[in-house]
Short mmCIF file of C-alpha atoms in Angstrom, two decimals:
data_model
loop_
_atom_site.label_atom_id
_atom_site.label_comp_id
_atom_site.label_asym_id
_atom_site.label_seq_id
_atom_site.Cartn_x
_atom_site.Cartn_y
_atom_site.Cartn_z
CA MET A 20 -0.18 -6.67 -2.42
CA GLY A 21 0.51 -3.52 -0.69
CA GLY A 22 0.34 -3.19 2.89
CA ALA A 23 -2.16 -0.36 4.31
CA GLY A 24 -0.46 2.72 5.95
CA ALA A 25 -0.95 4.18 9.52
CA LEU A 26 -3.87 6.24 10.35
CA LEU A 27 -3.40 8.76 13.01
CA ILE A 28 -6.75 10.94 13.80
CA PRO A 29 -8.13 11.84 17.02
CA GLY A 30 -9.73 8.46 18.56
CA HIS A 31 -7.40 6.23 16.81
CA ILE A 32 -4.33 4.46 16.66
CA GLN A 33 -1.51 4.63 14.44
CA ARG A 34 -0.69 1.06 13.04
CA SER A 35 2.85 0.64 12.10
CA GLY A 36 5.14 -2.03 11.08
CA VAL A 37 4.76 -5.32 8.97
CA ARG A 38 1.09 -4.96 8.17
CA ARG A 39 0.71 -8.44 6.97
CA GLY A 40 3.56 -9.83 8.91
CA SER A 41 2.45 -9.71 12.55
CA GLY A 42 0.02 -8.20 14.42
CA ALA A 43 -1.80 -6.95 10.96
CA VAL A 44 -1.72 -10.78 9.59
CA LEU A 45 -5.08 -10.97 11.37
CA CYS A 46 -6.37 -14.90 11.17
CA ALA A 47 -9.74 -16.11 10.20
CA VAL A 48 -10.98 -17.68 13.38
CA LEU A 49 -13.69 -15.92 15.22
CA LEU A 50 -12.57 -13.52 17.82
CA ALA A 51 -13.95 -15.62 20.50
CA ALA A 52 -11.37 -17.93 19.65
CA ALA A 53 -8.74 -15.40 19.45
CA LEU A 54 -9.65 -14.14 22.99
CA THR A 55 -10.01 -17.16 24.75
CA GLY A 56 -7.48 -19.46 23.55
CA CYS A 57 -4.37 -20.44 25.00
CA GLY A 58 -1.46 -18.42 24.91
CA GLY A 59 2.30 -19.40 25.36
CA HIS A 60 3.76 -18.75 28.65
CA ASP A 61 7.46 -18.79 28.12
CA SER A 62 9.10 -15.76 29.09
CA ASP A 63 11.85 -15.19 26.03
CA GLY A 64 12.27 -11.21 26.00
CA ALA A 65 9.76 -10.52 28.44
CA HIS A 66 12.07 -8.24 30.57
CA ARG A 67 13.98 -5.86 28.71
CA PRO A 68 16.43 -3.26 29.72
CA ALA A 69 14.65 0.34 29.45
CA THR A 70 16.46 3.02 27.38
CA VAL A 71 15.63 5.75 29.23
CA ALA A 72 15.93 9.45 27.73
CA GLY A 73 19.19 10.73 29.19
CA GLU A 74 22.21 12.81 27.29
CA GLN A 75 21.67 11.29 23.89
CA GLN A 76 18.12 12.36 23.65
CA ARG A 77 19.13 15.92 25.02
CA SER A 78 21.86 16.50 22.39
CA ALA A 79 21.11 17.23 18.69
CA PRO A 80 19.39 14.49 16.76
CA LEU A 81 21.43 11.91 15.42
CA PRO A 82 21.65 11.30 11.66
CA VAL A 83 18.65 9.10 10.24
CA PRO A 84 20.18 5.83 8.98
CA ARG A 85 20.09 5.40 5.17
CA GLY A 86 18.00 2.78 3.98
CA LYS A 87 17.71 0.69 0.56
CA GLY A 88 14.12 0.57 0.40
CA SER A 89 11.28 -1.69 2.20
CA LYS A 90 7.68 -2.25 2.10
CA LEU A 91 6.91 -1.33 5.61
CA PRO A 92 4.05 1.05 5.79
CA SER A 93 5.60 3.70 8.22
CA ASP A 94 9.60 2.88 7.43
CA PHE A 95 10.30 6.20 5.75
CA ASN A 96 13.90 5.57 5.37
CA GLY A 97 13.56 2.22 4.24
CA ASP A 98 16.02 0.82 6.58
CA GLY A 99 13.45 -2.21 7.53
CA ALA A 100 12.55 -0.85 10.81
CA PRO A 101 8.88 1.03 11.45
CA ASP A 102 9.33 4.45 12.42
CA LEU A 103 7.10 6.21 15.06
CA VAL A 104 4.87 9.45 13.92
CA LEU A 105 4.13 11.73 17.07
CA ASP A 106 1.19 14.25 16.59
CA ASP A 107 0.85 15.59 20.11
CA LEU A 108 4.24 17.17 20.83
CA ALA A 109 5.30 18.74 24.04
CA HIS A 110 4.30 22.39 23.40
CA ASP A 111 6.75 24.23 25.67
CA GLY A 112 8.65 26.18 23.62
CA LEU A 113 7.60 25.04 20.17
CA GLY A 114 4.27 27.14 20.05
CA ASP A 115 0.49 26.21 19.36
CA ASP A 116 1.32 23.84 16.55
CA PRO A 117 4.83 22.86 17.16
CA GLY A 118 4.47 19.92 14.05
CA ILE A 119 5.07 16.62 13.75
CA GLY A 120 7.70 14.31 15.40
CA VAL A 121 9.09 10.97 13.69
CA VAL A 122 11.43 8.87 15.95
CA TYR A 123 13.32 6.55 13.63
CA GLY A 124 13.90 2.77 14.34
CA ARG A 125 17.03 0.80 14.07
CA LYS A 126 16.27 -2.84 12.52
CA GLY A 127 16.59 -5.49 15.48
CA HIS A 128 16.52 -2.74 17.99
CA GLY A 129 13.72 -0.87 17.64
CA LEU A 130 12.95 2.71 18.24
CA VAL A 131 16.10 5.18 18.86
CA ALA A 132 14.75 8.41 20.70
CA GLY A 133 17.57 10.49 19.71
CA THR A 134 17.12 9.69 15.84
CA ARG A 135 14.28 12.26 15.50
CA GLN A 136 13.12 14.61 13.12
CA LEU A 137 10.76 17.54 13.52
CA LEU A 138 8.34 18.29 10.67
CA THR A 139 7.26 21.97 10.72
CA PRO A 140 4.46 23.62 8.28
CA ALA A 141 7.19 26.17 7.97
CA LYS A 142 9.91 23.76 6.59
CA TYR A 143 7.93 21.06 4.86
CA ALA A 144 4.45 21.93 4.15
CA ALA A 145 3.77 22.96 0.38
CA ARG A 146 2.79 26.93 0.24
CA ILE A 147 -0.70 27.81 -0.16
CA LYS A 148 -1.69 31.19 -1.93
CA GLY A 149 2.58 31.91 -1.04
CA GLN A 150 1.73 31.19 2.59
CA ALA A 151 2.99 28.32 5.01
CA PRO A 152 -0.17 26.41 6.50
CA ALA A 153 -0.29 27.20 10.33
CA THR A 154 -1.46 23.71 11.16
CA PHE A 155 0.08 20.16 10.32
CA ALA A 156 -0.94 16.84 11.62
CA SER A 157 -0.43 13.36 10.24
CA GLU A 158 -3.12 11.09 9.03
CA ALA A 159 -1.62 8.22 7.06
CA SER A 160 1.42 6.60 6.07
CA CYS A 161 2.12 3.93 3.31
CA ASP A 162 4.57 3.84 -0.04
CA LEU A 163 2.07 5.73 -2.14
CA ASP A 164 4.46 6.43 -5.37
CA ARG A 165 6.10 2.63 -5.00
CA ASP A 166 9.56 3.55 -4.37
CA GLY A 167 10.28 1.62 -1.25
CA TYR A 168 9.98 4.40 0.99
CA ALA A 169 6.83 5.06 3.06
CA ASP A 170 5.09 8.46 2.69
CA LEU A 171 3.03 10.36 4.95
CA VAL A 172 -0.21 12.04 4.39
CA VAL A 173 -0.78 15.21 6.50
CA SER A 174 -3.81 17.75 6.98
CA THR A 175 -3.46 21.39 6.75
CA ASP A 176 -5.48 24.47 6.91
CA PRO A 177 -6.04 26.12 3.34
CA PRO A 178 -8.05 28.97 3.19
CA TYR A 179 -11.41 28.82 2.44
CA ASP A 180 -14.51 31.44 2.07
CA GLY A 181 -16.99 28.89 2.68
CA GLN A 182 -18.33 29.05 -0.97
CA GLY A 183 -18.41 25.64 -3.20
CA MET A 184 -16.35 22.99 -2.54
CA PRO A 185 -13.61 23.48 0.00
CA PRO A 186 -9.63 23.14 -1.08
CA VAL A 187 -8.03 19.80 -0.80
CA PRO A 188 -6.55 20.30 2.82
CA LEU A 189 -4.24 17.25 2.74
CA GLN A 190 -0.40 16.92 1.46
CA ILE A 191 1.97 14.17 0.97
CA LEU A 192 5.24 14.26 2.56
CA PHE A 193 7.72 11.82 0.54
CA GLY A 194 9.83 9.38 2.10
CA SER A 195 13.49 8.64 0.65
CA PRO A 196 16.74 7.02 1.79
CA THR A 197 17.50 9.53 4.42
CA GLY A 198 13.65 9.73 5.48
CA ILE A 199 10.91 12.51 5.26
CA SER A 200 12.41 14.98 2.89
CA GLY A 201 11.66 17.88 0.58
CA LYS A 202 8.42 20.06 0.68
CA GLY A 203 5.33 18.18 0.43
CA VAL A 204 2.70 18.33 -2.03
CA THR A 205 -1.01 19.01 -2.25
CA LEU A 206 -3.09 15.72 -2.84
CA LYS A 207 -4.83 15.80 -6.13
CA ILE A 208 -8.21 14.87 -6.37
CA PRO A 209 -9.84 15.13 -9.75
CA ALA A 210 -13.07 16.55 -10.19
CA ARG A 211 -14.58 13.15 -10.90
CA ALA A 212 -13.53 11.57 -7.73
CA ARG A 213 -15.22 14.87 -5.82
CA PHE A 214 -19.06 14.99 -4.22
CA GLY A 215 -20.70 17.46 -2.30
CA ASN A 216 -19.19 20.40 -0.37
CA GLU A 217 -17.67 18.89 2.92
CA TRP A 218 -13.85 18.84 3.32
CA PRO A 219 -12.22 15.83 1.45
CA ASP A 220 -10.05 14.27 4.48
CA GLN A 221 -9.72 11.58 6.67
CA PRO A 222 -7.41 9.55 4.20
CA VAL A 223 -7.02 5.69 4.71
CA CYS A 224 -4.34 3.96 2.84
CA GLY A 225 -4.99 0.33 1.14
CA ASP A 226 -5.08 -1.52 -1.62
CA PHE A 227 -8.51 -1.72 -2.25
CA ASP A 228 -8.68 -3.03 -5.81
CA GLY A 229 -6.10 -5.65 -5.24
CA ASP A 230 -3.49 -4.79 -7.62
CA GLY A 231 -0.76 -4.74 -5.59
CA ARG A 232 -0.42 -0.82 -5.19
CA ASN A 233 -1.12 1.32 -2.63
CA ASP A 234 -4.59 3.41 -2.85
CA LEU A 235 -6.49 6.12 -0.93
CA VAL A 236 -9.80 6.74 0.16
CA VAL A 237 -11.08 9.88 1.71
CA HIS A 238 -14.00 11.46 2.99
CA ALA A 239 -16.67 12.81 0.48
CA SER A 240 -20.39 14.03 1.10
CA GLY A 241 -23.89 12.13 1.30
CA GLY A 242 -22.19 8.92 2.72
CA ARG A 243 -19.52 8.34 -0.31
CA LEU A 244 -16.03 7.94 -0.51
CA SER A 245 -13.66 9.70 -2.68
CA VAL A 246 -11.63 6.42 -4.20
CA LEU A 247 -7.89 7.65 -5.63
CA PRO A 248 -5.91 4.60 -7.12
CA GLY A 249 -2.06 4.32 -6.76
CA PRO A 250 0.47 4.40 -7.39
CA PHE A 251 0.59 8.52 -7.01
CA THR A 252 2.98 10.65 -8.98
CA ARG A 253 5.56 13.14 -7.03
CA ALA A 254 3.32 15.84 -7.82
CA GLY A 255 0.50 13.84 -5.84
CA ALA A 256 -1.98 12.92 -8.48
CA PRO A 257 -3.40 9.56 -8.44
CA ARG A 258 -2.94 7.01 -11.25
CA GLY A 259 -5.57 4.85 -13.03
CA THR A 260 -9.33 6.07 -12.81
CA THR A 261 -10.56 7.54 -9.97
CA GLY A 262 -13.89 7.36 -8.85
CA ILE A 263 -16.90 7.87 -6.13
CA ALA A 264 -17.79 4.72 -3.83
CA GLN A 265 -21.31 4.96 -2.17
CA ALA A 266 -20.56 3.83 1.41
CA SER A 267 -22.74 3.46 4.82
CA GLY A 268 -21.14 6.73 6.18
CA ASN A 269 -18.78 9.69 5.51
CA VAL A 270 -15.72 9.07 7.76
CA PRO A 271 -13.55 5.92 6.55
CA THR A 272 -11.52 5.22 9.68
CA GLY A 273 -7.92 3.46 9.34
CA PRO A 274 -5.87 0.94 9.48
CA ALA A 275 -7.40 -1.04 6.38
CA ALA A 276 -7.60 -4.80 6.25
CA ASP A 277 -8.69 -7.71 4.33
CA LEU A 278 -11.74 -8.66 6.50
CA ASN A 279 -13.08 -11.40 4.00
CA GLY A 280 -9.66 -12.86 2.71
CA ASP A 281 -10.01 -12.27 -0.91
CA GLY A 282 -6.71 -10.51 -1.20
CA THR A 283 -8.25 -6.99 -1.44
CA ASP A 284 -8.17 -4.22 1.52
CA ASP A 285 -11.56 -3.36 3.22
CA VAL A 286 -12.29 -0.23 5.14
CA LEU A 287 -14.42 0.42 8.34
CA VAL A 288 -16.56 3.78 7.59
CA ARG A 289 -18.40 5.38 10.59
CA ALA A 290 -21.45 7.75 10.12
CA HIS A 291 -19.60 10.45 11.53
CA THR A 292 -17.00 11.56 13.98
CA GLY A 293 -17.93 11.03 17.97
CA THR A 294 -20.03 7.89 19.02
CA ALA A 295 -21.36 6.46 15.77
CA ARG A 296 -22.40 3.72 13.76
CA SER A 297 -19.96 1.89 11.47
CA ALA A 298 -19.84 -0.38 8.59
CA VAL A 299 -17.27 -2.37 6.56
CA ALA A 300 -17.05 -1.19 2.85
CA LEU A 301 -15.52 -4.34 1.26
CA GLY A 302 -12.81 -3.69 -1.67
CA GLY A 303 -12.53 -5.60 -5.15
CA PRO A 304 -11.51 -5.03 -8.23
CA ASN A 305 -14.70 -3.34 -9.29
CA GLY A 306 -15.07 -1.32 -6.36
CA PHE A 307 -16.43 -1.22 -3.01
CA THR A 308 -19.39 -3.15 -1.55
CA LYS A 309 -21.47 -2.97 1.64
CA GLY A 310 -20.15 -5.55 4.35
CA ALA A 311 -21.24 -6.13 7.97
CA THR A 312 -22.65 -3.26 10.24
CA TYR A 313 -21.98 -2.41 13.65
CA PRO A 314 -23.83 -0.51 16.20
CA ALA A 315 -22.78 3.06 17.54
CA GLY A 316 -19.86 3.46 19.40
CA THR A 317 -16.73 5.83 20.44
CA ASP A 318 -14.20 3.63 18.91
CA ALA A 319 -14.10 0.45 16.60
CA VAL A 320 -11.67 -1.62 15.15
CA PHE A 321 -11.58 -4.66 12.40
CA GLY A 322 -9.89 -7.17 10.76
CA ARG A 323 -9.82 -11.00 9.81
CA PHE A 324 -10.92 -11.77 13.17
CA GLY A 325 -13.66 -9.49 12.70
CA ALA A 326 -14.55 -6.34 14.78
CA ALA A 327 -14.74 -4.59 18.10
CA VAL A 328 -16.69 -1.75 19.01
CA LEU A 329 -16.04 0.21 22.30
CA GLY A 330 -19.27 2.09 23.58
CA GLU A 331 -20.76 2.75 27.17
CA ALA A 332 -21.78 -0.90 27.70
CA GLY A 333 -18.50 -2.37 27.15
CA LEU A 334 -16.02 -4.05 24.49
CA LYS A 335 -18.57 -5.17 22.04
CA LEU A 336 -16.87 -8.27 19.93
CA TYR A 337 -18.33 -9.69 16.37
CA ALA A 338 -17.40 -12.77 14.07
CA PRO A 339 -16.18 -11.87 10.49
CA GLY A 340 -20.06 -12.06 9.48
CA GLY A 341 -21.04 -9.39 11.66
CA THR A 342 -22.62 -11.64 14.58
CA ALA A 343 -22.02 -10.66 18.09
CA THR A 344 -19.91 -13.05 20.23
CA ARG A 345 -18.76 -11.45 23.48
CA THR A 346 -19.21 -8.36 25.66
CA VAL A 347 -16.05 -7.26 27.84
CA ARG A 348 -16.87 -5.11 30.49
CA VAL A 349 -14.68 -2.29 30.13
CA THR A 350 -14.57 1.50 29.63
CA GLY A 351 -12.36 3.65 27.27
CA ASP A 352 -12.22 5.90 24.83
CA ARG A 353 -9.84 4.19 22.48
CA LEU A 354 -9.33 0.95 20.83
CA ALA A 355 -6.46 -0.51 18.84
CA ALA A 356 -5.78 -4.21 17.86
CA ALA A 357 -2.32 -6.08 18.17
CA ASP A 358 -0.69 -9.27 18.06
CA LEU A 359 1.06 -8.95 21.35
CA ASN A 360 2.25 -12.68 22.12
CA GLY A 361 3.20 -13.49 18.36
CA ASP A 362 0.76 -16.24 17.93
CA GLY A 363 -1.02 -14.95 14.87
CA ARG A 364 -4.48 -13.70 16.78
CA ASP A 365 -4.97 -10.06 17.67
CA GLU A 366 -5.45 -9.00 21.20
CA LEU A 367 -7.05 -5.73 22.17
CA ALA A 368 -6.30 -2.54 23.92
CA VAL A 369 -8.35 -0.14 25.40
CA SER A 370 -7.50 3.13 26.67
CA ASP A 371 -9.17 4.66 29.24
CA ALA A 372 -10.06 8.53 30.29
CA SER A 373 -7.34 8.17 33.19
CA ASP A 374 -4.36 7.25 30.90
CA GLY A 375 -4.58 3.66 31.42
CA VAL A 376 -4.52 0.93 29.34
CA HIS A 377 -6.55 -2.49 29.53
CA LEU A 378 -5.08 -5.43 27.51
CA ILE A 379 -8.11 -7.68 26.57
CA GLY A 380 -6.65 -11.36 25.42
CA PRO A 381 -6.49 -15.05 26.55
CA GLY A 382 -7.70 -14.89 30.05
CA LYS A 383 -8.70 -11.91 32.17
CA PRO A 384 -8.30 -8.44 31.30
CA ARG A 385 -5.34 -6.89 32.77
CA ARG A 386 -3.84 -3.28 32.83
CA ALA A 387 -0.73 -2.40 31.03
CA PRO A 388 2.34 -1.72 33.57
CA ALA A 389 2.37 2.24 32.15
CA LYS A 390 0.47 5.25 31.93
CA GLY A 391 -0.71 6.51 28.63
CA HIS A 392 -2.94 6.38 25.37
CA VAL A 393 -2.03 3.67 23.14
CA ILE A 394 -1.06 5.79 19.84
CA ALA A 395 0.97 3.19 17.71
CA VAL A 396 1.06 -0.42 16.99
CA ALA A 397 4.02 -2.01 15.56
CA ASP A 398 6.71 -4.41 15.86
CA TYR A 399 9.47 -2.27 16.53
CA ASP A 400 12.43 -4.54 17.41
CA GLY A 401 11.36 -7.10 14.84
CA ASP A 402 10.84 -10.07 17.38
CA GLY A 403 7.52 -10.98 15.51
CA ARG A 404 5.18 -9.44 18.32
CA ASP A 405 3.64 -6.07 18.22
CA ASP A 406 4.70 -3.65 20.68
CA LEU A 407 2.57 -0.72 21.98
CA ALA A 408 3.77 3.03 22.00
CA LEU A 409 1.99 5.20 24.86
CA GLN A 410 1.69 8.59 25.38
CA HIS A 411 1.00 10.14 28.77
CA THR A 412 0.74 13.90 28.63
CA LYS A 413 1.23 15.72 32.04
CA GLY A 414 -0.68 18.80 33.41
CA THR A 415 -3.00 20.76 31.34
CA THR A 416 -1.17 22.74 29.51
CA GLY A 417 0.66 19.88 27.28
CA ALA A 418 4.03 21.23 28.27
CA THR A 419 5.82 17.84 29.13
CA ASP A 420 4.94 14.11 28.18
CA THR A 421 6.26 10.69 28.61
CA VAL A 422 6.07 8.01 25.53
CA THR A 423 6.53 4.51 26.60
CA VAL A 424 6.97 1.86 24.41
CA LEU A 425 5.99 -1.54 25.97
CA THR A 426 7.30 -4.44 24.03
CA GLY A 427 4.93 -7.82 23.10
CA ASN A 428 5.73 -11.06 24.79
CA ARG A 429 4.63 -14.51 25.08
CA THR A 430 3.68 -14.52 28.64
CA ALA A 431 0.22 -14.12 29.85
CA THR A 432 0.93 -10.25 30.91
CA LEU A 433 1.12 -9.96 26.90
CA VAL A 434 3.66 -6.90 27.14
CA SER A 435 6.81 -6.36 29.23
CA ASP A 436 7.04 -4.93 32.63
CA THR A 437 9.77 -3.00 31.88
CA PRO A 438 9.57 -0.67 28.94
CA GLN A 439 11.95 -0.88 25.99
CA LEU A 440 12.37 2.96 25.59
CA THR A 441 10.52 6.08 27.49
CA PHE A 442 11.09 9.48 26.16
CA SER A 443 9.74 13.21 26.32
CA THR A 444 8.42 14.79 22.78
CA ALA A 445 9.81 18.12 24.32
CA GLU A 446 13.33 16.70 23.24
CA PHE A 447 11.67 17.96 19.68
CA GLY A 448 12.24 21.48 20.71
CA ASN A 449 16.10 20.68 21.24
#
C-alpha cells in the first residue's frame, strides 16, 4: 500500500519518513490508552551530540547523494533517508518569496544541513503564459509516478481574471536519483473531476482506493473533493477514473491515515480554513464514505489512535469511533502526531504562540527543550523513533531563524535534550 505524503500548509505539519513504519503506523488502541500507558525509560540515544551550523553550512551546498529508490514519502533522491522541506526561508537577500528549501538526509545518520537545494520558481516552476510564477509553496509529497522517488506538489499563482473556473495552481516537481530535478508540470485535473468556481488546491496524498498507488485529493466547491487516482504521468495527469466526492467540508487536510484499518487511506476534511469543524472521509475501493465528525478547532490530527482537536478549551482527544475520551488543558495553534518513544503509539506535539512546544504523552505534559513551531515529523536518523523539526523565526522581518531537530527517545522526556542538528535557512542564500 502506498504511503501518504506530507502536507505543509499554514497551520499543519509535514509528516515525513516511513509513514507506515514508525510514527505513522498508528495502533488501533484508543488514544486514551496511548496517552496514559507506561513508556520505556532506557536512555539509549537520548543524548546525542549536536551538529551546529558551521563552516560546512556556510560553504557551497554539498552534492545530493545518489539513491536507487525507496518508499519513503519525502525521500526525493531515493537513498532511504527522509528529507526535510522548508517553506518559510529567512528572507535576508532572497526577496519576498525566496522559494522552497530542501535539506537532504543520509541513511542511518539524519539530516545534513550542508546537503541542501533551493527550489525557486524561476528555475523549477513551469512557466505560465510565458512567465515564471511569482510564488512557490510546498503542499504535499509522495511518489506519484511510482518510480521510487518522492515528488513534491507545490502551489503557484497563475493569472486569473475572476471569471468562471480558476486555473489549476498546483504543479508537480519530480524526484530523481539526485533529488528534485527538472521543471515542474502543472497538475492536470480533468473536467469531470472539477466542481464549482473555487481554487482547486489543498492537495493530500494517500492510497484512497486501496490499489497500492498514491492518489491525490484536492479542494473543490460545495463540500466536495476532486479525486485524482494515481499513478500520475510525467505530464502531471492522473491515471484511472477521476471523479468528485461529497465530503463534510471544502478543505482536505493531511497527512492521510488509515483510521479504520481497512487497508485504504482516509482523509480529514475541514469546513474551511481557520477555526472550523472537521470530519473524516473514509477511503475505499468504491469511493469515500462519511466517518466520524469533530467540533470546531484551530487544528486537528487523526489516525488509527482516533483524533485530536486543538481549540480554545484545550486539546480534545477522541477514540477512533468519534467518542470524546479526554481533554488536556493546553493552548496552541499547531498540532502534530509523532511516535517519539518508538512504542507504536503516537504522542502529540502542540506548538504555541510563544514558540514553545508542549509534548503530550505518557504522564504529564512537558515542554520541548527548544523554541520553535513543529514543521515536520520523521524518523530522520532511522532509529525507529520519530524526530521533531522545529523552526524559530527571530524578529519580525523574517531575516533570521533557527531550525532545530530533536530526536525522539524512550525516556519520559520523549525527545533528546541536545539537538541532533541546528541550522538557519539563511544558508539557502549562499
